[in-house]
Amino acid sequence: MRLHLLLLLALCGAGSTSGALSYSLGGSWRIRNGNGSLDLLGTVPGCVHSTLFQQGFIQDPYYGFNDLNYRWISLDNWIYSKEFKIPFDSSKWQMINLIFEGVDTVSEILLNNVTIGKTDNMFTKYIFDITNVIRDVNSIELRFQSAVLYATKQSKAYTSREVPPNCPPRVQKGECHVNFIRKEQCSFSWDWGPSFPTQGIWKGVRIEAYNICHLYDFTFVPMYDNKAQMWKLNIQTFFDVISPTPVGGQMIIAIPELKIQKTNNIKLQPGKRTVELSVKINKNIPVETWWPHGHGNQTGYNMTIFFKLDKDLNIERSAKVYFRTVELIEEPIKGSRGLSFYFKINGLPIFLKGSNWIPPDSFQDRVTSDLLRLLLQSVVDANMNVLRVWGGGVYEQDKFYELCDELGIMVRRLKSHPSIIVWSGNNENEIALMMNWYNVKITDLPVYIQDYVALYVSNIRKIVLSSEYGYQSWPSFSTLQTVSSEKDWFYKSNFSFHRQHHQHGNDEMLYQAGLHFTLPQSSDPLRQFKDTIYITQVMQAQCVKTETEFYRRSRSEIVNGEGHTMGALYWQLNDIWQAPSWSSLEYGGKWKMLHYFARNFFAPLLPIGFEDQGIFYVYGVSDLHSDSKVQLTVRIHAWNSLTPLYFTVTKPFVLKAGKAVSIYEQPVNTLLKTCGNCTRQNCVVSFYLSTDRKRVSPTNYHFLSSLKNAQGLLKPQITASISQKGDTFVFALETSAIAPFVWLDVGSIPGRFSDNGFFMTKKTRTVLFYPWKPTTKYKLEQSFHVTSLADIY
């Protein structure tokens, strides 16, 4: 068994610092293009596109075909400038630095007409010594180069060999040579996103001044000593000591809740210095661990680090400390040639349930804390516990990881937070190489393979999970409506083709849907468009549900040498703009049908039905820490009746914690005979788990034939009565017939339902609506629309 033990700590927030001064240069800056024809005021942090939109020079960049119409913005060379007066006497400070947290991307920086540095990496923090350049009144200027033109120039300068891909597929309407610039890769376009190669100061900028010494970074790593049965906290602090003589003093660590206060004497020599300290935590003091969502609490402890140094210099930092262990288990499996691959968190095997995160906007200044919270809350609301941060975007802001820590979301990225469980690399690079996606010359392949091995095998040692999987759908009409006009509202419009960046994607969605459902048939073009959007969401939800449920029921068994699956992360969670994609959350956060399905297929207790060689099986899946005594109820309905033709309830049985086992099997022919006139075409099976007659799982269902062959399916009359209860709205639904895939929509009113896309097999059902912003019963009634499968025929 290979055991990987990663024990990490999250840092959040920082206390005040004496002996140092920080002055922000954020806010209003002057922005002009290369020839000076455009000259306007913009905001830092921000970018050129956002400034032009905010000042009324351009429309919303996302509207219509503006990704093409505004290509000129990315091809120009823009200049950011600002005049400012410093609120301190620079002569009283030994060291003064100009710090850029993020510059996008290629620029020359001048302070008082003196070049102090250059940038060429969007993800790097830049620090420039301006001690001898700064004045009381100053001018600063950043002269940007077009990222598109720079990438092209770099590509031409690299003559050793071709570095594919040169350009994205034409369907993506993107820019070329993105692999020659250290910039957000999807900003040049992707198969789910537009091309907006931005320019600007996209993160904070400030002046920092200090004397004697400065604490510029600190890290923490909690380690669990199995032999001593106790926690230990290793702390590293990093100083810039500008004093010509050593600086002495004390380092004091305090974690009050763990009754820790430790003092160490230190002496800092001139130059860049590191101070390390190890703190043992008394084994008699219980330490509560951090758990992923659904498995326990996300307990953290407040820690303070205080430096009391010579010359009355005091430095204080604070952090939130989380304790947890991570083990990657790779060991032989009986009945398989492979090794296991799963994670233990705090000693417990965890089935990873989640999706893939992409940048939620092309313009990072629009990615607010509120948006991050909304999207990440939707992750845990759908019973997920893990995200993979896609590697072609940006290094997400600290707030993203702080929220993941708080919500219990494990993340595949590199950072010191408890939510981080894996460092991983390589996004489809191996398959691209071996399948020769970019038509590399056969004679050059050995060179590329050698480079691949050097990067990923010798250095990164890639770690992979369950394969990426997913299916496309269109976002809801209310999401598309904000960036389109009436002429765009049909499936074969120029707009529909323009927004689809996956080759033949629109045709593929309809082809797949046509295999299982009757396609929309309305004579009204707008109704036809809305119904087509609906059926693509139904198909996407069903596709991802089917595959995810297969992975979950494969948790505890080996079939033909394969199995013991311990994770399911579908592609993709969120959207970067309003367009068809593989996402379950639309741009802005509205839930697609898939996300509601995910809430069910990722439930901690779940019955999963499937057929194999004419036998109908139900597996019971548990992610719980303790055994559950449950019963399984199986029902059969005719499509034309709300009264079940047959139902059976098993005797109570124990569903083991952390297992997936068969709990029911019956030949389909036998099952059909039990209810009289049932056939595969006129009946449907539903089932759920209960304890003491109380449901403890979602109700699942199994189709005995494709729904396009369903016989007796009626067009239901579904009505809703809406009432308000506190901040929540109650939708009391009533149907005249069985209704598959009932979709409740309130247009552009932000919020989510407690369930959606569900089957109505009873006359009444109550669903809750949780608004994300204040709204009223009247607005909901005016916006409400309900669709079920038979409504589109």
PDB file of C-alpha atoms in Angstrom, residues 588-771:
ATOM      1  CA  GLY A 588     -25.073  33.751 -12.955  1.00  0.00           C
ATOM      2  CA  GLY A 589     -25.925  30.595 -11.008  1.00  0.00           C
ATOM      3  CA  LYS A 590     -29.409  29.496 -12.139  1.00  0.00           C
ATOM      4  CA  TRP A 591     -29.834  25.741 -11.698  1.00  0.00           C
ATOM      5  CA  LYS A 592     -30.302  23.613 -14.788  1.00  0.00           C
ATOM      6  CA  MET A 593     -32.292  20.393 -14.498  1.00  0.00           C
ATOM      7  CA  LEU A 594     -28.987  18.529 -14.156  1.00  0.00           C
ATOM      8  CA  HIS A 595     -28.139  20.329 -10.928  1.00  0.00           C
ATOM      9  CA  TYR A 596     -31.472  19.340  -9.397  1.00  0.00           C
ATOM     10  CA  PHE A 597     -30.795  15.775 -10.523  1.00  0.00           C
ATOM     11  CA  ALA A 598     -27.325  15.964  -8.940  1.00  0.00           C
ATOM     12  CA  ARG A 599     -28.938  16.861  -5.614  1.00  0.00           C
ATOM     13  CA  ASN A 600     -30.691  13.492  -5.846  1.00  0.00           C
ATOM     14  CA  PHE A 601     -28.057  11.248  -7.444  1.00  0.00           C
ATOM     15  CA  PHE A 602     -25.462  12.501  -4.942  1.00  0.00           C
ATOM     16  CA  ALA A 603     -27.796  11.980  -1.955  1.00  0.00           C
ATOM     17  CA  PRO A 604     -26.127  10.199   1.016  1.00  0.00           C
ATOM     18  CA  LEU A 605     -28.685   7.367   0.838  1.00  0.00           C
ATOM     19  CA  LEU A 606     -29.839   6.366  -2.638  1.00  0.00           C
ATOM     20  CA  PRO A 607     -31.569   3.410  -4.332  1.00  0.00           C
ATOM     21  CA  ILE A 608     -30.329   2.882  -7.908  1.00  0.00           C
ATOM     22  CA  GLY A 609     -32.215   0.788 -10.443  1.00  0.00           C
ATOM     23  CA  PHE A 610     -30.950  -0.819 -13.633  1.00  0.00           C
ATOM     24  CA  GLU A 611     -31.515  -3.805 -15.898  1.00  0.00           C
ATOM     25  CA  ASP A 612     -29.100  -6.559 -16.832  1.00  0.00           C
ATOM     26  CA  GLN A 613     -30.139  -9.460 -19.072  1.00  0.00           C
ATOM     27  CA  GLY A 614     -33.816  -9.008 -18.341  1.00  0.00           C
ATOM     28  CA  ILE A 615     -33.404  -8.696 -14.574  1.00  0.00           C
ATOM     29  CA  PHE A 616     -34.354  -5.472 -12.773  1.00  0.00           C
ATOM     30  CA  TYR A 617     -31.957  -4.729  -9.906  1.00  0.00           C
ATOM     31  CA  VAL A 618     -32.001  -2.104  -7.196  1.00  0.00           C
ATOM     32  CA  TYR A 619     -28.779  -1.282  -5.366  1.00  0.00           C
ATOM     33  CA  GLY A 620     -28.721   0.546  -2.064  1.00  0.00           C
ATOM     34  CA  VAL A 621     -25.894   3.069  -1.711  1.00  0.00           C
ATOM     35  CA  SER A 622     -24.814   4.646   1.569  1.00  0.00           C
ATOM     36  CA  ASP A 623     -22.240   7.387   2.183  1.00  0.00           C
ATOM     37  CA  LEU A 624     -23.122   7.518   5.863  1.00  0.00           C
ATOM     38  CA  HIS A 625     -20.745   6.757   8.745  1.00  0.00           C
ATOM     39  CA  SER A 626     -23.139   4.327  10.426  1.00  0.00           C
ATOM     40  CA  ASP A 627     -25.393   1.484   9.295  1.00  0.00           C
ATOM     41  CA  SER A 628     -29.013   2.257   8.375  1.00  0.00           C
ATOM     42  CA  LYS A 629     -32.045   0.039   8.977  1.00  0.00           C
ATOM     43  CA  VAL A 630     -34.277   0.671   5.975  1.00  0.00           C
ATOM     44  CA  GLN A 631     -36.992  -0.723   3.734  1.00  0.00           C
ATOM     45  CA  LEU A 632     -37.313  -0.481  -0.030  1.00  0.00           C
ATOM     46  CA  THR A 633     -40.665   0.426  -1.599  1.00  0.00           C
ATOM     47  CA  VAL A 634     -41.122  -0.437  -5.298  1.00  0.00           C
ATOM     48  CA  ARG A 635     -44.127   0.874  -7.238  1.00  0.00           C
ATOM     49  CA  ILE A 636     -45.373   0.387 -10.782  1.00  0.00           C
ATOM     50  CA  HIS A 637     -47.592   2.982 -12.441  1.00  0.00           C
ATOM     51  CA  ALA A 638     -49.324   2.917 -15.784  1.00  0.00           C
ATOM     52  CA  TRP A 639     -48.532   6.108 -17.640  1.00  0.00           C
ATOM     53  CA  ASN A 640     -52.224   6.975 -17.793  1.00  0.00           C
ATOM     54  CA  SER A 641     -53.048   6.671 -14.092  1.00  0.00           C
ATOM     55  CA  LEU A 642     -52.005   8.310 -10.830  1.00  0.00           C
ATOM     56  CA  THR A 643     -53.047   5.160  -8.953  1.00  0.00           C
ATOM     57  CA  PRO A 644     -50.215   2.600  -8.716  1.00  0.00           C
ATOM     58  CA  LEU A 645     -50.947  -0.767 -10.290  1.00  0.00           C
ATOM     59  CA  TYR A 646     -48.596  -2.562  -7.924  1.00  0.00           C
ATOM     60  CA  PHE A 647     -46.321  -1.868  -4.997  1.00  0.00           C
ATOM     61  CA  THR A 648     -44.215  -3.931  -2.658  1.00  0.00           C
ATOM     62  CA  VAL A 649     -42.283  -3.123   0.498  1.00  0.00           C
ATOM     63  CA  THR A 650     -39.328  -5.241   1.536  1.00  0.00           C
ATOM     64  CA  LYS A 651     -38.715  -6.387   5.062  1.00  0.00           C
ATOM     65  CA  PRO A 652     -36.433  -4.077   7.063  1.00  0.00           C
ATOM     66  CA  PHE A 653     -32.751  -4.692   6.350  1.00  0.00           C
ATOM     67  CA  VAL A 654     -29.417  -3.142   7.308  1.00  0.00           C
ATOM     68  CA  LEU A 655     -27.662  -1.046   4.675  1.00  0.00           C
ATOM     69  CA  LYS A 656     -24.027  -0.995   5.686  1.00  0.00           C
ATOM     70  CA  ALA A 657     -22.212   2.322   6.063  1.00  0.00           C
ATOM     71  CA  GLY A 658     -20.032   3.261   3.100  1.00  0.00           C
ATOM     72  CA  LYS A 659     -21.286   0.413   0.901  1.00  0.00           C
ATOM     73  CA  ALA A 660     -23.211  -0.198  -2.314  1.00  0.00           C
ATOM     74  CA  VAL A 661     -25.046  -3.545  -2.390  1.00  0.00           C
ATOM     75  CA  SER A 662     -27.866  -5.274  -4.255  1.00  0.00           C
ATOM     76  CA  ILE A 663     -31.087  -5.013  -2.247  1.00  0.00           C
ATOM     77  CA  TYR A 664     -33.713  -6.139  -4.785  1.00  0.00           C
ATOM     78  CA  GLU A 665     -33.898  -8.147  -7.998  1.00  0.00           C
ATOM     79  CA  GLN A 666     -36.766  -9.356 -10.108  1.00  0.00           C
ATOM     80  CA  PRO A 667     -37.112 -10.494 -13.724  1.00  0.00           C
ATOM     81  CA  VAL A 668     -38.808  -7.704 -15.651  1.00  0.00           C
ATOM     82  CA  ASN A 669     -41.354 -10.132 -17.130  1.00  0.00           C
ATOM     83  CA  THR A 670     -42.312 -11.317 -13.645  1.00  0.00           C
ATOM     84  CA  LEU A 671     -42.601  -7.732 -12.467  1.00  0.00           C
ATOM     85  CA  LEU A 672     -44.918  -6.865 -15.362  1.00  0.00           C
ATOM     86  CA  LYS A 673     -47.146  -9.892 -14.730  1.00  0.00           C
ATOM     87  CA  THR A 674     -47.733  -8.838 -11.120  1.00  0.00           C
ATOM     88  CA  CYS A 675     -49.644  -5.744 -12.222  1.00  0.00           C
ATOM     89  CA  GLY A 676     -51.972  -7.255 -14.805  1.00  0.00           C
ATOM     90  CA  ASN A 677     -51.838  -5.468 -18.128  1.00  0.00           C
ATOM     91  CA  CYS A 678     -48.385  -3.855 -17.755  1.00  0.00           C
ATOM     92  CA  THR A 679     -46.041  -3.688 -20.721  1.00  0.00           C
ATOM     93  CA  ARG A 680     -42.674  -2.077 -21.067  1.00  0.00           C
ATOM     94  CA  GLN A 681     -44.290   0.738 -23.055  1.00  0.00           C
ATOM     95  CA  ASN A 682     -47.208   1.601 -20.768  1.00  0.00           C
ATOM     96  CA  CYS A 683     -45.613   1.337 -17.316  1.00  0.00           C
ATOM     97  CA  VAL A 684     -42.861   2.953 -15.239  1.00  0.00           C
ATOM     98  CA  VAL A 685     -41.137   1.809 -12.021  1.00  0.00           C
ATOM     99  CA  SER A 686     -40.377   4.058  -9.031  1.00  0.00           C
ATOM    100  CA  PHE A 687     -38.722   3.205  -5.728  1.00  0.00           C
ATOM    101  CA  TYR A 688     -37.371   4.757  -2.517  1.00  0.00           C
ATOM    102  CA  LEU A 689     -35.864   3.913   0.876  1.00  0.00           C
ATOM    103  CA  SER A 690     -37.665   4.535   4.150  1.00  0.00           C
ATOM    104  CA  THR A 691     -37.227   4.082   7.892  1.00  0.00           C
ATOM    105  CA  ASP A 692     -40.309   3.771  10.081  1.00  0.00           C
ATOM    106  CA  ARG A 693     -42.421   4.849   7.066  1.00  0.00           C
ATOM    107  CA  LYS A 694     -40.402   8.036   6.682  1.00  0.00           C
ATOM    108  CA  ARG A 695     -38.550   8.474   3.373  1.00  0.00           C
ATOM    109  CA  VAL A 696     -34.790   8.709   3.838  1.00  0.00           C
ATOM    110  CA  SER A 697     -33.813   8.839   0.163  1.00  0.00           C
ATOM    111  CA  PRO A 698     -34.985  10.530  -3.028  1.00  0.00           C
ATOM    112  CA  THR A 699     -37.588   8.671  -5.061  1.00  0.00           C
ATOM    113  CA  ASN A 700     -35.827   7.157  -8.066  1.00  0.00           C
ATOM    114  CA  TYR A 701     -37.347   5.694 -11.206  1.00  0.00           C
ATOM    115  CA  HIS A 702     -36.572   3.257 -13.998  1.00  0.00           C
ATOM    116  CA  PHE A 703     -37.900   3.398 -17.551  1.00  0.00           C
ATOM    117  CA  LEU A 704     -38.826   0.073 -19.107  1.00  0.00           C
ATOM    118  CA  SER A 705     -38.655   1.609 -22.592  1.00  0.00           C
ATOM    119  CA  SER A 706     -37.681   4.897 -24.217  1.00  0.00           C
ATOM    120  CA  LEU A 707     -40.235   7.574 -23.426  1.00  0.00           C
ATOM    121  CA  LYS A 708     -40.798   8.262 -27.107  1.00  0.00           C
ATOM    122  CA  ASN A 709     -42.427   4.801 -27.124  1.00  0.00           C
ATOM    123  CA  ALA A 710     -44.460   5.423 -23.958  1.00  0.00           C
ATOM    124  CA  GLN A 711     -48.106   4.449 -24.382  1.00  0.00           C
ATOM    125  CA  GLY A 712     -50.881   6.197 -22.486  1.00  0.00           C
ATOM    126  CA  LEU A 713     -48.872   9.246 -21.443  1.00  0.00           C
ATOM    127  CA  LEU A 714     -51.376  12.077 -21.069  1.00  0.00           C
ATOM    128  CA  LYS A 715     -50.896  15.828 -21.271  1.00  0.00           C
ATOM    129  CA  PRO A 716     -51.353  16.879 -17.642  1.00  0.00           C
ATOM    130  CA  GLN A 717     -53.019  19.994 -16.345  1.00  0.00           C
ATOM    131  CA  ILE A 718     -50.656  21.231 -13.631  1.00  0.00           C
ATOM    132  CA  THR A 719     -51.633  24.144 -11.434  1.00  0.00           C
ATOM    133  CA  ALA A 720     -49.750  25.899  -8.663  1.00  0.00           C
ATOM    134  CA  SER A 721     -50.890  27.871  -5.649  1.00  0.00           C
ATOM    135  CA  ILE A 722     -48.132  30.110  -4.267  1.00  0.00           C
ATOM    136  CA  SER A 723     -47.905  31.267  -0.660  1.00  0.00           C
ATOM    137  CA  GLN A 724     -45.167  32.846   1.422  1.00  0.00           C
ATOM    138  CA  LYS A 725     -43.682  31.462   4.612  1.00  0.00           C
ATOM    139  CA  GLY A 726     -40.992  33.761   5.990  1.00  0.00           C
ATOM    140  CA  ASP A 727     -38.324  34.246   3.320  1.00  0.00           C
ATOM    141  CA  THR A 728     -39.435  31.097   1.480  1.00  0.00           C
ATOM    142  CA  PHE A 729     -42.267  30.608  -0.998  1.00  0.00           C
ATOM    143  CA  VAL A 730     -44.429  27.488  -1.049  1.00  0.00           C
ATOM    144  CA  PHE A 731     -45.648  26.112  -4.398  1.00  0.00           C
ATOM    145  CA  ALA A 732     -48.605  23.756  -3.882  1.00  0.00           C
ATOM    146  CA  LEU A 733     -48.849  21.775  -7.119  1.00  0.00           C
ATOM    147  CA  GLU A 734     -51.736  19.694  -8.425  1.00  0.00           C
ATOM    148  CA  THR A 735     -51.741  17.525 -11.556  1.00  0.00           C
ATOM    149  CA  SER A 736     -54.440  15.722 -13.502  1.00  0.00           C
ATOM    150  CA  ALA A 737     -52.099  12.959 -14.714  1.00  0.00           C
ATOM    151  CA  ILE A 738     -48.655  11.451 -14.279  1.00  0.00           C
ATOM    152  CA  ALA A 739     -46.125  14.039 -15.363  1.00  0.00           C
ATOM    153  CA  PRO A 740     -42.467  13.190 -16.129  1.00  0.00           C
ATOM    154  CA  PHE A 741     -39.771  15.873 -15.847  1.00  0.00           C
ATOM    155  CA  VAL A 742     -41.964  18.579 -14.323  1.00  0.00           C
ATOM    156  CA  TRP A 743     -40.023  21.823 -14.753  1.00  0.00           C
ATOM    157  CA  LEU A 744     -40.917  24.861 -12.665  1.00  0.00           C
ATOM    158  CA  ASP A 745     -39.576  28.169 -13.940  1.00  0.00           C
ATOM    159  CA  VAL A 746     -39.894  31.713 -12.601  1.00  0.00           C
ATOM    160  CA  GLY A 747     -37.946  33.413 -15.370  1.00  0.00           C
ATOM    161  CA  SER A 748     -35.264  35.841 -14.293  1.00  0.00           C
ATOM    162  CA  ILE A 749     -36.202  35.871 -10.579  1.00  0.00           C
ATOM    163  CA  PRO A 750     -33.009  34.594  -8.910  1.00  0.00           C
ATOM    164  CA  GLY A 751     -33.340  31.605  -6.619  1.00  0.00           C
ATOM    165  CA  ARG A 752     -33.787  27.858  -6.603  1.00  0.00           C
ATOM    166  CA  PHE A 753     -36.482  25.299  -5.867  1.00  0.00           C
ATOM    167  CA  SER A 754     -36.232  22.500  -3.312  1.00  0.00           C
ATOM    168  CA  ASP A 755     -36.706  20.092  -6.229  1.00  0.00           C
ATOM    169  CA  ASN A 756     -37.305  20.390  -9.955  1.00  0.00           C
ATOM    170  CA  GLY A 757     -37.397  18.254 -13.079  1.00  0.00           C
ATOM    171  CA  PHE A 758     -39.193  15.651 -10.974  1.00  0.00           C
ATOM    172  CA  PHE A 759     -41.863  12.995 -11.656  1.00  0.00           C
ATOM    173  CA  MET A 760     -45.364  13.681 -10.392  1.00  0.00           C
ATOM    174  CA  THR A 761     -46.965  10.317  -9.696  1.00  0.00           C
ATOM    175  CA  LYS A 762     -49.329  11.726  -7.076  1.00  0.00           C
ATOM    176  CA  LYS A 763     -52.105  14.274  -7.499  1.00  0.00           C
ATOM    177  CA  THR A 764     -50.435  16.863  -5.237  1.00  0.00           C
ATOM    178  CA  ARG A 765     -46.920  17.893  -4.341  1.00  0.00           C
ATOM    179  CA  THR A 766     -45.387  20.773  -2.404  1.00  0.00           C
ATOM    180  CA  VAL A 767     -42.162  22.431  -3.571  1.00  0.00           C
ATOM    181  CA  LEU A 768     -40.324  25.297  -1.897  1.00  0.00           C
ATOM    182  CA  PHE A 769     -38.669  28.249  -3.635  1.00  0.00           C
ATOM    183  CA  TYR A 770     -35.654  29.902  -2.006  1.00  0.00           C
ATOM    184  CA  PRO A 771     -35.137  33.402  -3.472  1.00  0.00           C
TER     185      PRO A 771
END
